Amino acid sequence: MAYDFTKMRNILSDWNLELTAEKEQQFLTFYEMLVEKNKVMNLTAITEFEDVVEKHFLDSISLCQVMDLKKPLTLLDLGTGAGFPGIPLKIMFPELKITLADSLNKRLLFLNEVMEALNLKNIETVHGRAEELSKRKDYRESFDLCVSRAVANLSTLSEYCLPFIHISGKFISYKSGEVEDELKDAKKAVFVLGGEIEDVIHFTLPDSDIKRSFVVINKVHATPKAYPRKAGTPSKSPLK
């Protein structure tokens, strides 16, 4: 079956990015592997080619609208799931040094296969919960940027993500269109965890009616050692 990347190519061009023949092949291989593995493992409810391009590939890459990714940043994709946004970001921005973290090891085994098939370098997977991984000396406050498309409130995500970022680094949360209530609820938590909300960027994915927001949080001081709290607590009892 022939797949048409014209729409994706045009949108990326509008974002001053080029979808080369090599990158197109990498996205195609990723798509085919994702759909095949999805038959035996729950990776995504979105499987139609056009939907995956729009709601996974382009949505992941849209981070370039709020952050300069054409430099060798260390990036943690926390709760990467089926590899979003980390894998599309790595394809488009090979300079990034990416760590894909997830609590489900079988997802990471799949992503290791994808990374090998796509010949991606300077990208690794790590298995574990955020509460445990962020206590490790080699991960705590060591990343330039942490991103997450995980479905959780901003207060909880901040407790998971901010401990990984060094001072002057950023945590950027992928969110749906409306985030005002979440921002209000998360303001104190962000401050306690060492962050400061820099900006909220609202946009619509091109050629769609999908409303998105990026919440950009700067790390301004060290996260107290008490955070994140023990496993499960951040999601059950978000900081307020």
XYZ file of C-alpha atoms in Angstrom:
240
model
C 0.000 0.000 0.000
C 1.294 3.473 -0.918
C 1.230 6.117 1.799
C 1.109 9.805 0.968
C 3.293 12.111 3.063
C 2.405 15.266 1.085
C 0.362 16.868 3.879
C 3.040 16.156 6.468
C 5.761 17.436 4.147
C 3.878 20.694 3.538
C 3.154 21.334 7.211
C 6.756 20.649 8.176
C 7.869 23.020 5.433
C 5.668 25.713 7.003
C 7.556 25.013 10.249
C 10.888 25.422 8.371
C 11.605 21.702 8.538
C 12.408 19.360 5.670
C 10.990 15.867 5.400
C 13.832 14.198 3.503
C 13.427 10.853 1.750
C 15.366 9.188 4.589
C 13.155 10.707 7.288
C 10.014 9.805 5.349
C 11.188 6.186 5.206
C 11.862 6.242 8.955
C 8.349 7.520 9.677
C 6.875 4.906 7.352
C 8.810 2.087 9.016
C 7.771 3.358 12.450
C 4.137 3.507 11.362
C 4.180 -0.047 9.955
C 5.894 -1.435 13.067
C 3.434 0.420 15.325
C 0.369 -0.950 13.538
C 1.785 -4.484 13.424
C 2.720 -4.547 17.120
C -0.618 -2.970 18.030
C -2.319 -6.165 16.887
C -0.836 -8.023 19.862
C -0.214 -5.208 22.321
C -2.211 -2.139 23.313
C -0.050 0.759 22.092
C -2.521 3.195 20.543
C -6.193 3.514 19.629
C -5.119 5.564 16.592
C -4.027 3.345 13.700
C -5.212 4.918 10.420
C -2.229 6.359 8.549
C -3.577 9.920 8.199
C -4.601 9.967 11.871
C -1.218 8.710 13.076
C 0.541 11.345 10.939
C -1.643 14.116 12.334
C -2.319 13.094 15.937
C 0.990 11.399 16.735
C 3.748 12.461 14.326
C 2.886 16.120 13.691
C 1.539 16.638 17.194
C 4.839 15.355 18.619
C 6.962 17.507 16.308
C 4.890 20.648 16.967
C 7.125 21.226 20.004
C 9.443 22.977 17.524
C 6.946 25.847 17.552
C 7.897 26.780 21.119
C 11.470 25.516 21.513
C 14.625 25.564 19.392
C 15.345 21.854 18.936
C 18.146 22.178 16.384
C 20.863 21.848 19.003
C 22.249 19.006 21.141
C 19.838 19.184 24.078
C 19.379 16.304 26.517
C 15.671 15.476 26.459
C 13.646 13.143 28.661
C 10.331 11.861 27.295
C 8.550 10.753 30.472
C 5.743 8.239 30.035
C 6.661 7.791 26.388
C 4.133 5.009 25.780
C 4.335 4.086 22.097
C 7.248 6.500 21.595
C 5.479 9.861 21.456
C 6.775 12.495 21.292
C 10.316 11.085 21.567
C 10.678 9.019 18.383
C 9.255 11.634 15.950
C 11.399 14.318 17.644
C 14.515 12.161 17.241
C 13.777 11.533 13.547
C 13.344 15.237 12.815
C 16.058 16.501 15.173
C 18.946 14.000 15.194
C 21.042 16.387 17.335
C 18.827 15.719 20.363
C 20.072 13.218 22.935
C 16.859 11.501 24.026
C 15.886 9.209 26.899
C 12.526 7.437 26.620
C 11.158 6.486 30.041
C 8.159 4.295 30.745
C 6.873 2.094 33.557
C 5.872 -0.724 31.180
C 8.904 -2.648 29.965
C 7.213 -4.361 27.020
C 6.581 -0.952 25.446
C 10.273 -0.160 25.755
C 11.258 -3.498 24.198
C 9.135 -2.511 21.198
C 10.767 0.929 21.070
C 14.219 -0.667 21.168
C 13.219 -2.617 18.045
C 12.028 0.606 16.408
C 15.251 2.448 17.269
C 17.306 -0.347 15.749
C 15.153 -0.576 12.602
C 15.353 3.209 12.108
C 19.091 3.270 12.909
C 18.593 6.003 15.520
C 21.648 7.022 17.550
C 21.989 8.862 20.864
C 18.639 7.606 22.110
C 17.988 5.148 24.932
C 15.117 3.620 26.870
C 14.865 3.338 30.630
C 12.331 1.264 32.540
C 10.839 2.519 35.788
C 8.392 4.812 37.521
C 9.183 8.512 37.656
C 9.188 8.390 41.459
C 12.072 5.877 41.397
C 14.028 7.107 38.382
C 14.202 10.690 39.634
C 16.028 9.528 42.771
C 18.903 8.200 40.648
C 21.952 10.472 40.665
C 22.489 10.086 36.920
C 18.938 11.287 36.186
C 18.015 13.767 38.907
C 18.374 17.387 37.770
C 20.444 16.306 34.760
C 18.256 17.047 31.694
C 17.932 20.251 29.661
C 14.334 19.466 28.810
C 11.614 17.100 29.987
C 8.476 16.608 27.899
C 5.356 14.568 28.455
C 2.187 13.808 26.537
C 0.951 11.681 29.429
C -2.655 12.143 30.516
C -2.410 13.573 34.027
C -3.109 16.906 35.667
C -0.370 19.533 35.548
C 0.302 19.400 39.282
C 0.984 15.653 39.130
C 3.056 15.934 35.943
C 5.144 18.711 37.493
C 5.963 16.503 40.478
C 7.012 13.726 38.127
C 8.964 15.862 35.658
C 10.575 18.834 37.419
C 12.966 16.712 39.541
C 14.698 15.532 36.342
C 15.538 19.013 35.019
C 18.619 21.005 35.950
C 18.258 24.637 37.010
C 17.646 26.778 33.877
C 16.171 23.754 32.089
C 12.515 23.423 31.067
C 9.555 21.111 31.513
C 7.077 21.366 28.642
C 3.717 19.647 28.957
C 1.638 18.741 25.888
C -1.966 19.568 26.734
C -5.370 19.809 25.049
C -6.806 23.241 24.303
C -8.205 24.305 27.678
C -5.683 24.422 30.522
C -6.693 27.468 32.571
C -8.212 25.523 35.491
C -5.231 23.161 35.591
C -2.828 26.103 35.623
C -4.602 27.635 38.616
C -4.565 24.337 40.514
C -0.894 23.685 39.688
C 0.567 27.114 40.463
C 1.598 26.350 44.043
C 2.896 22.865 43.166
C 5.084 24.246 40.367
C 6.594 26.803 42.764
C 7.233 24.235 45.543
C 8.917 21.892 43.050
C 11.344 24.557 41.834
C 9.510 25.715 38.744
C 8.029 28.880 37.340
C 5.383 28.969 34.601
C 6.965 30.874 31.731
C 4.276 30.682 29.087
C 1.224 28.874 27.748
C 1.076 28.602 23.976
C -2.301 27.771 22.422
C -2.503 26.592 18.831
C -4.493 24.466 16.402
C -2.783 21.632 14.565
C -2.607 22.706 10.895
C -5.452 21.552 8.632
C -7.409 20.229 11.608
C -9.700 21.360 14.400
C -7.455 19.865 17.093
C -6.783 22.447 19.804
C -3.493 22.084 21.658
C -1.551 23.905 24.343
C 2.043 23.801 25.496
C 2.697 24.723 29.115
C 6.305 25.894 29.411
C 7.797 25.731 32.911
C 11.287 26.967 33.752
C 13.340 25.316 36.488
C 14.467 28.187 38.706
C 15.647 26.395 41.843
C 16.410 22.866 43.010
C 13.531 20.489 43.713
C 13.395 19.612 47.433
C 14.618 16.062 48.113
C 11.205 15.059 49.454
C 9.805 15.153 45.892
C 8.531 13.237 44.131
C 6.681 11.515 46.931
C 6.390 7.719 47.113
C 4.954 5.752 44.198
C 1.347 6.562 43.391
C 1.024 9.534 45.755
C 1.478 12.331 43.145
C -1.438 11.030 41.096
C -3.696 10.191 44.074
C -2.986 13.395 46.016
C -1.695 16.156 43.701
C 0.082 19.034 45.440
C -2.169 22.074 45.947
